[in-house]
PDB file of C-alpha atoms in Angstrom:
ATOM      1  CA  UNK R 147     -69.408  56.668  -9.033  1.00 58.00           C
ATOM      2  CA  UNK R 148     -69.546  56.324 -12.957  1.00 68.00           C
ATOM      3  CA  UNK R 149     -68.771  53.037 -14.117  1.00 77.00           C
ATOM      4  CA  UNK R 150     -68.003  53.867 -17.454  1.00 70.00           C
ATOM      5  CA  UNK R 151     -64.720  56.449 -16.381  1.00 84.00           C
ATOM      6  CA  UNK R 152     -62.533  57.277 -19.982  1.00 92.00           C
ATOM      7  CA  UNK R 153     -64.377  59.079 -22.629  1.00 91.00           C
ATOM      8  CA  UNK R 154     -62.852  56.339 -24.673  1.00 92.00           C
ATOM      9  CA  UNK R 155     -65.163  53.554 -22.599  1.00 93.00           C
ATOM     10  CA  UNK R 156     -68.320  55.451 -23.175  1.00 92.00           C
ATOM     11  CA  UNK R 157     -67.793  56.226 -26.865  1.00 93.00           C
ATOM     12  CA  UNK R 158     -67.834  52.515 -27.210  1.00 93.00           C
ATOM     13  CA  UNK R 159     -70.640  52.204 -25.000  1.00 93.00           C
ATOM     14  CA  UNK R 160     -72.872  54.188 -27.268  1.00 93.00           C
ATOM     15  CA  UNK R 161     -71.266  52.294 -30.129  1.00 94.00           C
ATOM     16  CA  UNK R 162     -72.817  49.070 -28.786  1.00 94.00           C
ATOM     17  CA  UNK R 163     -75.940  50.555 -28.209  1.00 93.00           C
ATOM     18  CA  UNK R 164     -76.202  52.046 -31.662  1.00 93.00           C
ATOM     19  CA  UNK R 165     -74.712  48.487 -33.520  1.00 92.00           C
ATOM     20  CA  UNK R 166     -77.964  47.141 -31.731  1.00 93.00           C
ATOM     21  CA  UNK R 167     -80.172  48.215 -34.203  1.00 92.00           C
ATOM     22  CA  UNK R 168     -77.989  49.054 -37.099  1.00 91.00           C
ATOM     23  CA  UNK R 169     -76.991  46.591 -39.259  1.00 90.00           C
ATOM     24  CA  UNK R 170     -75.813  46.939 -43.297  1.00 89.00           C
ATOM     25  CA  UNK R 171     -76.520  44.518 -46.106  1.00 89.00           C
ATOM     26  CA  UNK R 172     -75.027  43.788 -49.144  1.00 87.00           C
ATOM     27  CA  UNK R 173     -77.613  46.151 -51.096  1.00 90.00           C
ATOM     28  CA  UNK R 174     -77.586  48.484 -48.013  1.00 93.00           C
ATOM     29  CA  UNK R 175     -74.242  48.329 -46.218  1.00 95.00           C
ATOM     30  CA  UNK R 176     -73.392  49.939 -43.652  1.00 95.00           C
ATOM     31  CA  UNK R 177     -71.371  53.264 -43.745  1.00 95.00           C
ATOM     32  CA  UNK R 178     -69.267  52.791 -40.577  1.00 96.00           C
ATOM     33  CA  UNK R 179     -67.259  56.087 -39.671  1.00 96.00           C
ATOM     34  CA  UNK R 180     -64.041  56.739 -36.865  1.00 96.00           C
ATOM     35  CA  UNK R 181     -62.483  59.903 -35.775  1.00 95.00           C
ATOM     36  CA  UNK R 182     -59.201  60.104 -34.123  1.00 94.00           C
ATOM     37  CA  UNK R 183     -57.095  62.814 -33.377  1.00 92.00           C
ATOM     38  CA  UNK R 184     -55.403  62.828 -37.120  1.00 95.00           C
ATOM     39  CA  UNK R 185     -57.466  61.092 -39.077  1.00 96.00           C
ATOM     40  CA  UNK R 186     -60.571  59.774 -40.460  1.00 96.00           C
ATOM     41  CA  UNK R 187     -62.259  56.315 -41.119  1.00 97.00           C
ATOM     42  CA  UNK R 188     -64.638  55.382 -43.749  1.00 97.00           C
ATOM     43  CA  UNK R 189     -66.200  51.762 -44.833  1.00 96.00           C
ATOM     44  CA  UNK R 190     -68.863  50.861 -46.756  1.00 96.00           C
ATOM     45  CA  UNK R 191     -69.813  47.181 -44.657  1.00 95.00           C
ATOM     46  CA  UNK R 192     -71.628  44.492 -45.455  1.00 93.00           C
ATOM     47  CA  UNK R 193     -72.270  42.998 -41.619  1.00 92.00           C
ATOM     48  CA  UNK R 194     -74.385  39.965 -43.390  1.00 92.00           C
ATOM     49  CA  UNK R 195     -71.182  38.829 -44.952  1.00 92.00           C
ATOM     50  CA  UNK R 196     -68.638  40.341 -42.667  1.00 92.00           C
ATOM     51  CA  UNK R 197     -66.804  42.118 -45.424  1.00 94.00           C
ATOM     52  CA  UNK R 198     -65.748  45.513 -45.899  1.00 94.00           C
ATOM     53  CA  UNK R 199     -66.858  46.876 -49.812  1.00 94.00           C
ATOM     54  CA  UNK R 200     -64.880  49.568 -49.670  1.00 94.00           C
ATOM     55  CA  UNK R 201     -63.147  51.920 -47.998  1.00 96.00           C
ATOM     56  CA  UNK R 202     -61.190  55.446 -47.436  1.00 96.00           C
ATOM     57  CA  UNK R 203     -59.808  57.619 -45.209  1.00 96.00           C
ATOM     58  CA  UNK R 204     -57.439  60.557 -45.125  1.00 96.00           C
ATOM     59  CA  UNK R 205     -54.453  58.565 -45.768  1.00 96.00           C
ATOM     60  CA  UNK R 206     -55.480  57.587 -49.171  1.00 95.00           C
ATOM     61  CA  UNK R 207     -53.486  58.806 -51.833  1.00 95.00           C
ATOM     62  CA  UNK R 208     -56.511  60.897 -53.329  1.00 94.00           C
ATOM     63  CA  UNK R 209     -56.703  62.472 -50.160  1.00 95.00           C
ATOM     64  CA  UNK R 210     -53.691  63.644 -49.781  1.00 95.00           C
ATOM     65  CA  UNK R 211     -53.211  65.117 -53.120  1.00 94.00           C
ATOM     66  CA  UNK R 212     -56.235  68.007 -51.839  1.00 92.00           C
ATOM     67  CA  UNK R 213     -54.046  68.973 -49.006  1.00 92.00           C
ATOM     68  CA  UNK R 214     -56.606  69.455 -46.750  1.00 92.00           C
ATOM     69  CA  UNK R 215     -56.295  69.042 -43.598  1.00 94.00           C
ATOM     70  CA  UNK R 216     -58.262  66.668 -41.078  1.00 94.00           C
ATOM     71  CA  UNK R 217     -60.828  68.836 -40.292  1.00 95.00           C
ATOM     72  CA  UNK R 218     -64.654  70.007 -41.167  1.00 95.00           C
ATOM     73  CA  UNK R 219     -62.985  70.735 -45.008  1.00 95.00           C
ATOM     74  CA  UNK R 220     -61.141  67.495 -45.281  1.00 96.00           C
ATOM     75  CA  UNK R 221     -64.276  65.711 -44.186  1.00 96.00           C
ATOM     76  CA  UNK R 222     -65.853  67.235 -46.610  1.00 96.00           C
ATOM     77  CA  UNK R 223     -63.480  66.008 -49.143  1.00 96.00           C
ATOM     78  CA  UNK R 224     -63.307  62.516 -47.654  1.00 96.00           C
ATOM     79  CA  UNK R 225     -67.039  62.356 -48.109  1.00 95.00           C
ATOM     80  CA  UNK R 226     -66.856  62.983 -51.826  1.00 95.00           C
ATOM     81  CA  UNK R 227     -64.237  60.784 -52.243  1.00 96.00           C
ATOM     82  CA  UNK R 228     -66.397  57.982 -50.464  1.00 96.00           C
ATOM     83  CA  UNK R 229     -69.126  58.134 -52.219  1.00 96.00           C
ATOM     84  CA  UNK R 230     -67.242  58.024 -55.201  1.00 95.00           C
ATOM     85  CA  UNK R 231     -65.638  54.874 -54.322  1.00 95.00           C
ATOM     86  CA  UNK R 232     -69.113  53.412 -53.533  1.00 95.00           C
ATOM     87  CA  UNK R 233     -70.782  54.268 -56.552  1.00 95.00           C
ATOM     88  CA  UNK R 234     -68.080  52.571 -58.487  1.00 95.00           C
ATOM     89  CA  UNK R 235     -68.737  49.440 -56.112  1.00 93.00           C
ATOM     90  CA  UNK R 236     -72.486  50.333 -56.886  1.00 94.00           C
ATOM     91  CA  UNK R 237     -73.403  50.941 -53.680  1.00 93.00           C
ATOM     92  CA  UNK R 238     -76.736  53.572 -54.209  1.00 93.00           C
ATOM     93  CA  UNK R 239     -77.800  53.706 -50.262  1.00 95.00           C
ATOM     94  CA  UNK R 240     -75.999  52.882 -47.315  1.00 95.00           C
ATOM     95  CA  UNK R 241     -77.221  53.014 -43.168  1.00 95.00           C
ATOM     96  CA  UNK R 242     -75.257  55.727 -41.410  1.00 95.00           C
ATOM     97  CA  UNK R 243     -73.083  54.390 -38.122  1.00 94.00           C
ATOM     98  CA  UNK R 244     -71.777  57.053 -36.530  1.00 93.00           C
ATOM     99  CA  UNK R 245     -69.391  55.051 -34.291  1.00 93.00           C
ATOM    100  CA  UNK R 246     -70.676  56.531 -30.791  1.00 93.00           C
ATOM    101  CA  UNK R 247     -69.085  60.061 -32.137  1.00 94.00           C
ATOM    102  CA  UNK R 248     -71.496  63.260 -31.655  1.00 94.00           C
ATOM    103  CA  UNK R 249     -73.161  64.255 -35.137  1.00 95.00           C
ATOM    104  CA  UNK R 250     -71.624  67.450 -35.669  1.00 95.00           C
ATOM    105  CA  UNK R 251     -68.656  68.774 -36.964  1.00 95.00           C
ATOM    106  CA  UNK R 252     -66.709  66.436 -39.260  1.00 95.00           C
ATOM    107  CA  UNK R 253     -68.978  63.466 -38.671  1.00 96.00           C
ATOM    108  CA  UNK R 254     -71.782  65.816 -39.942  1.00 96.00           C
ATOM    109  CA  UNK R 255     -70.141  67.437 -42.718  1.00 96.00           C
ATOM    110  CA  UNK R 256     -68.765  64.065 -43.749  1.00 96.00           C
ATOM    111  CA  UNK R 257     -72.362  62.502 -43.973  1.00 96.00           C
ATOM    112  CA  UNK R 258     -73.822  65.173 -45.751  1.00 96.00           C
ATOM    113  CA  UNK R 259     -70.908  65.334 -48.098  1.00 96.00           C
ATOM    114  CA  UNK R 260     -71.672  61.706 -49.178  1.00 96.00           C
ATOM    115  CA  UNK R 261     -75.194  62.304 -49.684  1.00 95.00           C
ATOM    116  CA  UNK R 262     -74.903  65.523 -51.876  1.00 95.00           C
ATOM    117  CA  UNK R 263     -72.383  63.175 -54.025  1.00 94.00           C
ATOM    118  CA  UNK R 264     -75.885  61.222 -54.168  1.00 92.00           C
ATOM    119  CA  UNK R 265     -75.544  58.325 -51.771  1.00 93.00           C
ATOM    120  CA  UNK R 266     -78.888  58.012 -49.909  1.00 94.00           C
ATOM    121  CA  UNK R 267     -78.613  57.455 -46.296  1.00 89.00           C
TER     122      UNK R 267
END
């Protein structure tokens, strides 16, 4: 029998797993992302320091004045607007944490949003 049962539990299984060897620094923070059912997560971290540089998500005011919706689009959008808020916080490259979600969909499309606003990751 599996001891791991919810999908929940072994999301944050391969969390741990992944946080092993990723870690973000105040020149390369972290870039820390969550996906529930309605929304969408994004911080810039600095895990040296234990402080969040900044941050956004899709119920930020800029957000909301797309109207997009939470999905691959809105990602999209939510990328831009991340890196946007990072480059005014200077941030130039960042380590990718995708949270123990699959890269695809809106974890992909979010990612390669903020690099083609020119955040390296």
């Amino acid at each position: 029998m599996a001891r791991y049962k919810t999908k929940k539990e072994q999301r944050l299984r391969r969390h741990r797993r992944i946080r092993q060897t990723i870690s973000g620094t105040a020149a390369k923070p972290r870039l820390a992302v969550c996906v529930t059912s309605k929304h969408i997560y994004v911080q810039f971290i600095d895990d040296e320091n234990g402080r969040t540089l900044c941050a956004a998500s899709t119920l930020d005011p800029k957000f909301r004045e797309t109207g997009e919706k939470v999905n691959t689009a809105g990602a999209v959008k939510l990328g831009e607007i991340a890196a946007e808020k990072a480059k005014s916080a200077d941030i130039t490259t960042s380590v990718f944490d995708r949270g123990g979600f699959r890269y695809h969909g809106k974890v992909k499309a979010l990612a390669d949003a903020v690099r083609k606003a020119g955040i390296k990751i």
